[in-house]
CSV table of C-alpha atoms in Angstrom, one decimal:
chain,number,residue,atom,x,y,z
R,530,MET,CA,3.3,-7.1,-1.6
R,531,THR,CA,5.8,-5.6,0.6
R,532,GLN,CA,8.0,-3.0,-1.3
R,533,ILE,CA,11.6,-3.3,0.3
R,534,SER,CA,14.2,-4.4,-2.1
R,535,THR,CA,16.6,-5.7,0.5
R,536,ALA,CA,14.2,-8.2,2.1
R,537,VAL,CA,14.7,-11.8,1.7
R,538,GLN,CA,12.2,-14.3,0.0
R,539,THR,CA,9.6,-15.7,2.3
R,540,LEU,CA,7.8,-19.2,1.2
R,541,THR,CA,4.1,-19.6,0.4
R,542,HIS,CA,2.3,-20.5,3.6
R,543,PRO,CA,-0.5,-19.6,5.7
R,544,VAL,CA,0.3,-17.5,8.8
R,545,THR,CA,0.9,-19.5,11.8
R,546,ASN,CA,-0.3,-17.6,14.6
R,547,ALA,CA,-3.5,-19.3,15.6
R,548,PRO,CA,-6.8,-17.7,14.7
R,549,GLU,CA,-8.9,-15.9,17.3
R,550,SER,CA,-12.2,-16.6,16.1
R,551,PRO,CA,-13.7,-18.5,13.0
R,552,THR,CA,-15.0,-15.2,11.2
R,553,ALA,CA,-15.9,-16.1,7.7
R,554,ILE,CA,-15.0,-14.2,4.6
R,555,SER,CA,-17.9,-12.8,2.7
R,556,SER,CA,-18.1,-14.4,-0.6
R,557,PRO,CA,-16.3,-14.0,-3.1
R,558,ALA,CA,-13.4,-14.3,-0.7
R,559,LEU,CA,-10.0,-12.9,-1.3
R,560,VAL,CA,-7.5,-15.4,-2.3
R,561,HIS,CA,-4.4,-13.7,-1.4
R,562,HIS,CA,-1.1,-14.1,-3.4
R,563,PRO,CA,2.1,-15.7,-2.4
R,564,PRO,CA,4.6,-13.4,-0.9
R,565,ILE,CA,7.7,-12.5,-3.2
R,566,HIS,CA,10.2,-10.2,-1.7
R,567,VAL,CA,13.5,-11.1,-3.3
R,568,HIS,CA,16.2,-8.9,-4.3
R,569,LYS,CA,17.7,-11.1,-7.2
R,570,PRO,CA,15.2,-11.9,-10.0
R,571,ALA,CA,14.4,-15.3,-10.8
R,572,ALA,CA,13.1,-17.1,-13.7
R,573,PRO,CA,9.4,-16.7,-14.4
R,574,ALA,CA,7.1,-19.4,-13.2
R,575,HIS,CA,5.4,-19.6,-16.6
R,576,PRO,CA,7.7,-19.3,-19.6
R,577,HIS,CA,5.0,-17.9,-22.0
R,578,PRO,CA,3.4,-14.9,-20.1
R,579,LEU,CA,-0.2,-13.9,-21.5
R,580,GLU,CA,-0.8,-10.5,-22.9
R,581,ILE,CA,-4.0,-9.6,-24.7
R,582,ALA,CA,-3.8,-6.9,-27.3
R,583,LYS,CA,-7.0,-5.0,-27.4
R,584,PRO,CA,-7.7,-1.4,-27.8
R,585,ALA,CA,-7.6,0.5,-24.4
R,586,PRO,CA,-10.4,2.5,-23.2
R,587,PRO,CA,-9.6,6.0,-22.1
R,588,LEU,CA,-9.4,7.1,-18.5
R,589,ALA,CA,-10.9,10.4,-19.1
R,590,ASP,CA,-12.9,10.3,-16.1
R,591,LEU,CA,-9.6,9.8,-14.0
R,592,ALA,CA,-8.4,13.3,-14.9
R,593,PRO,CA,-6.5,15.3,-12.1
R,594,ALA,CA,-8.3,17.7,-10.0
R,595,ALA,CA,-7.4,21.1,-10.8
R,596,VAL,CA,-6.5,22.3,-7.2
R,597,ARG,CA,-5.4,20.4,-4.3
R,598,LYS,CA,-5.5,22.5,-0.9
R,599,PRO,CA,-2.8,22.2,1.6
R,600,LEU,CA,-3.7,20.8,5.0
R,601,THR,CA,-4.1,23.5,7.6
R,602,SER,CA,-4.5,21.1,10.5
R,603,HIS,CA,-4.1,17.5,11.0
R,604,THR,CA,-7.0,15.1,10.2
R,605,PHE,CA,-7.7,11.5,9.4
R,606,PRO,CA,-7.4,10.6,5.6
R,607,ARG,CA,-9.9,12.8,3.6
R,608,THR,CA,-12.5,11.0,1.3
R,609,LYS,CA,-11.6,12.2,-2.2
R,610,THR,CA,-13.9,12.7,-5.2
R,611,PHE,CA,-13.5,10.2,-8.1
R,612,ASN,CA,-11.6,12.6,-10.1
R,613,SER,CA,-9.0,13.1,-7.6
R,614,PRO,CA,-7.8,9.5,-6.7
R,615,TRP,CA,-6.5,9.5,-3.1
R,616,CYS,CA,-3.2,7.7,-3.2
R,617,MET,CA,-0.4,6.1,-5.1
R,618,THR,CA,2.1,3.6,-3.5
R,619,TYR,CA,5.9,4.3,-4.4
R,620,SER,CA,8.9,2.3,-3.8
R,621,PRO,CA,12.2,4.2,-4.8
R,622,TYR,CA,14.2,1.4,-6.2
R,623,THR,CA,15.9,1.1,-9.6
R,624,ALA,CA,15.4,-2.4,-11.6
R,625,SER,CA,18.4,-3.7,-10.2
R,626,GLY,CA,17.1,-3.0,-6.7
R,627,ASN,CA,19.3,-0.1,-5.6
R,628,CYS,CA,18.3,3.4,-4.5
R,629,LYS,CA,17.2,5.7,-7.2
R,630,SER,CA,18.8,9.2,-7.5
R,631,SER,CA,17.4,12.0,-5.7
R,632,SER,CA,16.5,13.9,-9.0
R,633,ALA,CA,14.7,10.5,-10.2
R,634,ILE,CA,12.7,10.4,-6.8
R,635,THR,CA,11.8,14.0,-7.1
R,636,SER,CA,10.7,13.7,-10.7
R,637,ASP,CA,8.6,10.7,-9.6
R,638,VAL,CA,7.1,12.4,-6.9
R,639,ALA,CA,6.1,15.5,-9.0
R,640,SER,CA,4.6,13.1,-11.6
R,641,ILE,CA,2.5,11.5,-9.0
R,642,ALA,CA,1.3,15.0,-8.0
R,643,ALA,CA,0.6,16.0,-11.6
R,644,LYS,CA,-1.6,13.1,-12.1
R,645,GLY,CA,-4.0,14.2,-9.4
R,646,PHE,CA,-3.2,12.0,-6.6
R,647,SER,CA,-3.7,13.4,-3.1
R,648,SER,CA,-1.2,11.3,-1.2
R,649,ILE,CA,1.9,9.1,-1.7
R,650,ARG,CA,2.6,5.9,0.4
R,651,ILE,CA,6.0,4.6,1.3
R,652,TYR,CA,6.9,1.6,2.9
R,653,SER,CA,9.9,2.6,4.9
R,654,THR,CA,12.6,5.2,5.6
R,655,ASP,CA,15.4,3.8,3.4
R,656,CYS,CA,16.6,5.2,0.4
R,657,SER,CA,16.6,8.8,2.2
R,658,GLY,CA,12.7,8.4,1.8
R,659,LEU,CA,12.1,11.0,4.3
R,660,PRO,CA,14.6,13.8,3.2
R,661,ILE,CA,14.1,13.1,-0.4
R,662,ILE,CA,10.5,11.8,-1.0
R,663,ALA,CA,8.8,13.7,1.7
R,664,ALA,CA,10.6,17.0,0.8
R,665,ALA,CA,9.2,16.7,-2.7
R,666,ALA,CA,5.8,15.6,-1.7
R,667,LEU,CA,5.5,18.9,0.4
R,668,THR,CA,6.9,20.9,-2.4
R,669,HIS,CA,3.9,19.4,-4.6
R,670,ASN,CA,1.2,19.4,-1.9
R,671,LEU,CA,1.3,15.8,-1.6
R,672,ASN,CA,0.4,14.0,1.7
R,673,LEU,CA,2.1,11.4,3.2
R,674,VAL,CA,1.3,7.8,4.1
R,675,LEU,CA,4.4,6.7,5.8
R,676,GLY,CA,5.5,3.3,6.6
R,677,VAL,CA,7.5,1.4,9.4
R,678,TYR,CA,8.6,-1.9,7.6
R,679,ILE,CA,9.1,-5.0,9.9
R,680,PRO,CA,11.7,-6.9,8.0
R,681,PRO,CA,12.1,-10.8,8.5
R,682,ASP,CA,14.5,-10.1,11.3
R,683,GLY,CA,11.5,-9.0,13.4
R,684,ILE,CA,10.4,-5.9,15.2
R,685,PRO,CA,13.8,-4.9,16.8
R,686,ALA,CA,15.2,-4.1,13.3
R,687,ALA,CA,12.1,-2.1,12.6
R,688,ARG,CA,12.3,0.4,15.6
R,689,PRO,CA,15.1,2.7,14.3
R,690,GLN,CA,12.6,3.7,11.5
R,691,ILE,CA,10.3,5.4,14.2
R,692,GLN,CA,13.2,7.6,15.2
R,693,ASP,CA,13.9,8.4,11.5
R,694,ILE,CA,10.5,9.5,11.1
R,695,ILE,CA,10.6,11.7,14.4
R,696,ASP,CA,14.1,13.3,13.5
R,697,TRP,CA,12.7,14.1,9.9
R,698,ALA,CA,9.6,15.8,11.4
R,699,SER,CA,11.5,17.7,14.1
R,700,SER,CA,14.2,19.0,11.7
R,701,SER,CA,11.5,20.3,9.4
R,702,SER,CA,9.4,21.7,12.3
R,703,SER,CA,8.9,25.7,12.3
R,704,SER,CA,11.0,27.6,14.7
R,705,SER,CA,8.0,29.5,16.0
R,706,PRO,CA,6.6,27.9,19.1
R,707,ASN,CA,3.1,28.9,17.9
R,708,THR,CA,2.9,27.4,14.7
R,709,ARG,CA,1.9,23.8,13.8
R,710,ASN,CA,4.7,21.5,12.6
R,711,PRO,CA,4.2,21.3,9.0
R,712,SER,CA,5.6,18.0,8.5
R,713,TRP,CA,3.4,16.2,11.0
R,714,GLN,CA,0.3,18.1,9.4
R,715,ALA,CA,1.5,16.6,6.1
R,716,ILE,CA,1.2,12.8,7.5
R,717,GLU,CA,-2.1,11.4,6.9
R,718,MET,CA,-1.4,7.9,8.3
R,719,ILE,CA,1.6,6.1,9.8
R,720,VAL,CA,1.5,2.2,8.9
R,721,ILE,CA,3.4,0.1,11.2
R,722,GLY,CA,4.2,-3.2,9.2
R,723,ASN,CA,3.2,-4.2,5.9
R,724,GLU,CA,1.8,-7.9,5.7
R,725,ALA,CA,4.1,-8.5,8.7
R,726,LEU,CA,1.9,-11.3,10.0
R,727,PHE,CA,1.3,-12.9,6.5
R,728,ASN,CA,5.0,-12.9,6.1
R,729,ASN,CA,5.6,-14.4,9.5
R,730,HIS,CA,8.0,-11.5,10.4
R,731,CYS,CA,6.4,-11.3,14.0
R,732,SER,CA,3.6,-12.8,16.0
R,733,VAL,CA,0.2,-11.1,16.4
R,734,PRO,CA,0.9,-10.1,20.2
R,735,SER,CA,4.3,-8.6,19.4
R,736,LEU,CA,2.8,-6.7,16.4
R,737,ALA,CA,0.1,-5.3,18.6
R,738,THR,CA,2.3,-4.5,21.3
R,739,PHE,CA,4.8,-2.6,18.9
R,740,ILE,CA,1.8,-0.8,17.3
R,741,ALA,CA,0.7,0.6,20.8
R,742,GLU,CA,4.6,1.5,21.5
R,743,ALA,CA,4.8,3.4,18.4
R,744,ARG,CA,1.7,5.2,18.9
R,745,SER,CA,2.8,6.4,22.5
R,746,VAL,CA,6.2,7.4,21.1
R,747,PHE,CA,4.7,9.4,18.1
R,748,ARG,CA,2.1,11.1,20.2
R,749,ALA,CA,4.8,12.3,22.7
R,750,ALA,CA,6.8,13.5,19.6
R,751,GLY,CA,3.5,15.6,18.3
R,752,TYR,CA,1.9,13.4,15.7
R,753,THR,CA,-1.9,13.2,16.2
R,754,GLY,CA,-3.1,11.4,13.1
R,755,PRO,CA,-4.1,7.9,12.6
R,756,ILE,CA,-1.6,4.8,13.1
R,757,THR,CA,-2.4,1.3,11.8
R,758,THR,CA,-0.9,-1.7,10.2
R,759,ALA,CA,-1.7,-3.4,6.6
R,760,GLU,CA,-2.4,-7.0,6.2
R,761,PRO,CA,-4.4,-8.9,3.6
R,762,LEU,CA,-7.9,-8.9,4.4
R,763,ASP,CA,-8.3,-12.7,5.2
R,764,VAL,CA,-5.3,-12.2,7.9
R,765,PHE,CA,-7.1,-9.1,9.2
R,766,ILE,CA,-10.3,-11.0,9.7
R,767,GLN,CA,-8.6,-14.1,11.4
R,768,HIS,CA,-7.0,-11.4,13.9
R,769,LYS,CA,-9.3,-8.6,14.3
R,770,ARG,CA,-9.9,-8.8,17.9
R,771,THR,CA,-6.2,-8.0,18.3
R,772,ILE,CA,-5.6,-5.5,15.4
R,773,CYS,CA,-8.9,-3.6,15.8
R,774,PRO,CA,-8.1,-2.1,19.3
R,775,VAL,CA,-4.6,-1.0,18.5
R,776,SER,CA,-5.5,0.4,15.1
R,777,ASP,CA,-7.0,4.0,14.7
R,778,VAL,CA,-8.3,2.9,11.1
R,779,ALA,CA,-8.9,-0.3,9.5
R,780,ALA,CA,-6.6,-0.9,6.7
R,781,ALA,CA,-5.9,-3.8,4.4
R,782,ASN,CA,-4.1,-4.8,1.1
R,783,ILE,CA,-6.8,-5.9,-1.4
R,784,HIS,CA,-5.6,-7.4,-4.7
R,785,PRO,CA,-8.5,-9.1,-6.9
R,786,PHE,CA,-6.1,-10.7,-9.3
R,787,PHE,CA,-5.3,-13.3,-6.5
R,788,ASN,CA,-8.8,-14.5,-6.6
R,789,PRO,CA,-9.3,-16.7,-9.5
R,790,GLN,CA,-13.0,-16.0,-9.7
R,791,ILE,CA,-12.6,-12.4,-10.4
R,792,SER,CA,-12.1,-11.2,-14.0
R,793,ALA,CA,-10.7,-7.6,-14.6
R,794,HIS,CA,-14.3,-6.2,-15.5
R,795,GLN,CA,-15.2,-7.4,-11.9
R,796,ALA,CA,-12.4,-6.0,-10.0
R,797,GLY,CA,-14.1,-2.5,-9.1
R,798,SER,CA,-17.1,-4.3,-7.6
R,799,PHE,CA,-15.0,-7.0,-5.8
R,800,VAL,CA,-12.5,-4.5,-4.2
R,801,ALA,CA,-15.8,-2.3,-3.2
R,802,SER,CA,-17.4,-5.4,-1.6
R,803,GLN,CA,-14.2,-6.1,0.3
R,804,LEU,CA,-13.9,-2.4,1.4
R,805,LYS,CA,-17.5,-2.7,2.8
R,806,LEU,CA,-16.6,-5.8,4.7
R,807,LEU,CA,-13.4,-4.4,6.0
R,808,GLY,CA,-15.6,-1.3,7.2
R,809,GLU,CA,-17.8,-3.8,9.4
R,810,LEU,CA,-14.7,-5.3,11.3
R,811,CYS,CA,-13.7,-2.3,13.4
R,812,PRO,CA,-17.0,-0.6,14.6
R,813,GLY,CA,-16.7,3.2,14.7
R,814,LYS,CA,-13.4,2.9,12.6
R,815,GLU,CA,-13.0,4.1,9.1
R,816,ALA,CA,-11.6,1.7,6.4
R,817,TRP,CA,-8.8,2.2,4.0
R,818,ILE,CA,-7.3,0.0,1.3
R,819,LEU,CA,-3.6,0.5,1.2
R,820,GLU,CA,-2.7,-1.5,-1.8
R,821,THR,CA,-4.9,-2.5,-5.0
R,822,GLY,CA,-4.3,-2.9,-8.5
R,823,TRP,CA,-4.0,-5.5,-11.4
R,824,PRO,CA,-0.9,-6.6,-13.3
R,825,SER,CA,-0.2,-5.8,-16.9
R,826,ARG,CA,1.7,-9.0,-17.8
R,827,GLY,CA,2.0,-12.6,-16.7
R,828,SER,CA,-0.3,-15.8,-16.9
R,829,PRO,CA,-3.8,-16.1,-16.1
R,830,ASN,CA,-5.1,-17.1,-12.6
R,831,GLY,CA,-8.2,-18.7,-13.3
R,832,LYS,CA,-10.7,-15.8,-14.8
R,833,ALA,CA,-8.1,-13.3,-13.5
R,834,VAL,CA,-6.2,-12.4,-16.7
R,835,PRO,CA,-3.3,-9.9,-16.7
R,836,GLY,CA,-2.6,-7.8,-19.6
R,837,LYS,CA,-2.4,-4.1,-20.5
R,838,TRP,CA,-6.0,-3.7,-21.5
R,839,GLU,CA,-7.2,-5.8,-18.6
R,840,GLN,CA,-5.1,-3.5,-16.3
R,841,ARG,CA,-6.8,-0.5,-17.8
R,842,VAL,CA,-10.2,-2.1,-17.3
R,843,ALA,CA,-9.8,-3.1,-13.7
R,844,VAL,CA,-7.7,-0.1,-12.4
R,845,GLU,CA,-10.6,2.2,-14.0
R,846,GLY,CA,-13.3,-0.1,-12.2
R,847,ILE,CA,-11.6,0.2,-8.9
R,848,ALA,CA,-11.1,3.9,-9.1
R,849,ARG,CA,-14.9,4.3,-9.9
R,850,ALA,CA,-15.8,1.7,-7.1
R,851,ALA,CA,-13.5,2.5,-4.3
R,852,GLY,CA,-10.8,5.1,-5.4
R,853,ARG,CA,-11.6,7.6,-2.7
R,854,ARG,CA,-10.3,5.2,-0.1
R,855,SER,CA,-7.8,3.2,-1.9
R,856,ALA,CA,-4.2,3.4,-2.6
R,857,LEU,CA,-3.2,2.2,-6.2
R,858,PHE,CA,-0.4,-0.1,-6.4
R,859,GLY,CA,1.9,1.1,-7.7
R,860,PHE,CA,3.7,4.0,-9.6
R,861,VAL,CA,6.0,1.9,-12.1
R,862,ASP,CA,6.7,-1.7,-12.3
R,863,ASP,CA,9.0,-3.3,-9.7
R,864,GLN,CA,11.6,-5.1,-11.9
R,865,TRP,CA,13.7,-5.6,-9.0
R,866,LYS,CA,11.4,-8.3,-7.7
R,867,GLU,CA,11.1,-12.0,-8.6
R,868,GLU,CA,8.4,-13.0,-11.3
R,869,GLY,CA,6.4,-15.0,-8.7
R,870,GLU,CA,3.5,-17.4,-9.3
R,871,TRP,CA,1.6,-16.5,-12.6
R,872,GLY,CA,4.8,-14.2,-13.3
R,873,VAL,CA,2.9,-11.1,-12.1
R,874,GLU,CA,4.7,-9.6,-9.2
R,875,ARG,CA,6.9,-7.2,-11.3
R,876,ASN,CA,3.9,-5.9,-13.3
R,877,PHE,CA,1.6,-3.9,-11.2
R,878,GLY,CA,2.9,-0.3,-12.1
R,879,CYS,CA,-0.1,1.8,-13.2
R,880,GLY,CA,0.9,5.3,-12.8
R,881,GLY,CA,1.1,5.3,-16.7
R,882,LEU,CA,-2.9,5.0,-17.0
R,883,PHE,CA,-3.3,8.6,-15.4
């Protein structure tokens, strides 16, 4: 569910790169969603989206932690307690797909911090993402999960974002040679590509080469933290022999709604089971979920029913079962997207639940 408003639509299709091994996915397997990344909205696939009106249970257990300590040195992402969700994804776009104003972005980031999240994930360096989003994040003691987005044009179009990150970190560095760069320290993870293989934006070998290339450049610039990529779990499994060696951590996007056998009440246990499987794919490397959530509007996908009450139940279950290692998707609804199959692609915003 790549969050770049200027990307073009991709068709629903399997990854064309040949699988490396016939590794099976544990049951129940994740049935991934069709990619919808279009700037111009289209008519919904279903004209009558279902929304069930039920009393919403409170999220009292998701109260923000009272204090978040700043990073003093760079470490891999830290495991959080349940009361302090790890990460929220954020896309700085208006409903029309344009960039939000700096004041709106700053306000959003402040809200994410106030809700108790420890980190914020962004997908690219567009919309002045680093000067505005990162500055606000540092002000509010949020750590950064930064993305290098690989567009349909492929890897060459993604390379300038690496330099964008380095330029930002360099311009924010301390003037004292004996002081660590606070910008590099605040970056918990750099994600090279988001569902780039699933969307056929590049080949498996070229992605692996690009990750290794990016790591070399970032290490030379002073960044010592984890570098990885994000794919749906089934794609990760299919290409684990190539992805694992070039990834410092195992990371995947896991969306329970797109499995028609999973209800909102089962979302938490499903995500936890998929996280466990992810952790077994790259021995010795930590596992992290970089997108997960549930839609608040749309049409049913089997047992997976969208709705405000269902979203609350699902998100609470995910937070309880896997919140310490999950980035919730996303802060607000993405009205700039197409509705997509089941009419849900715009409707994953869950920041209001916290």
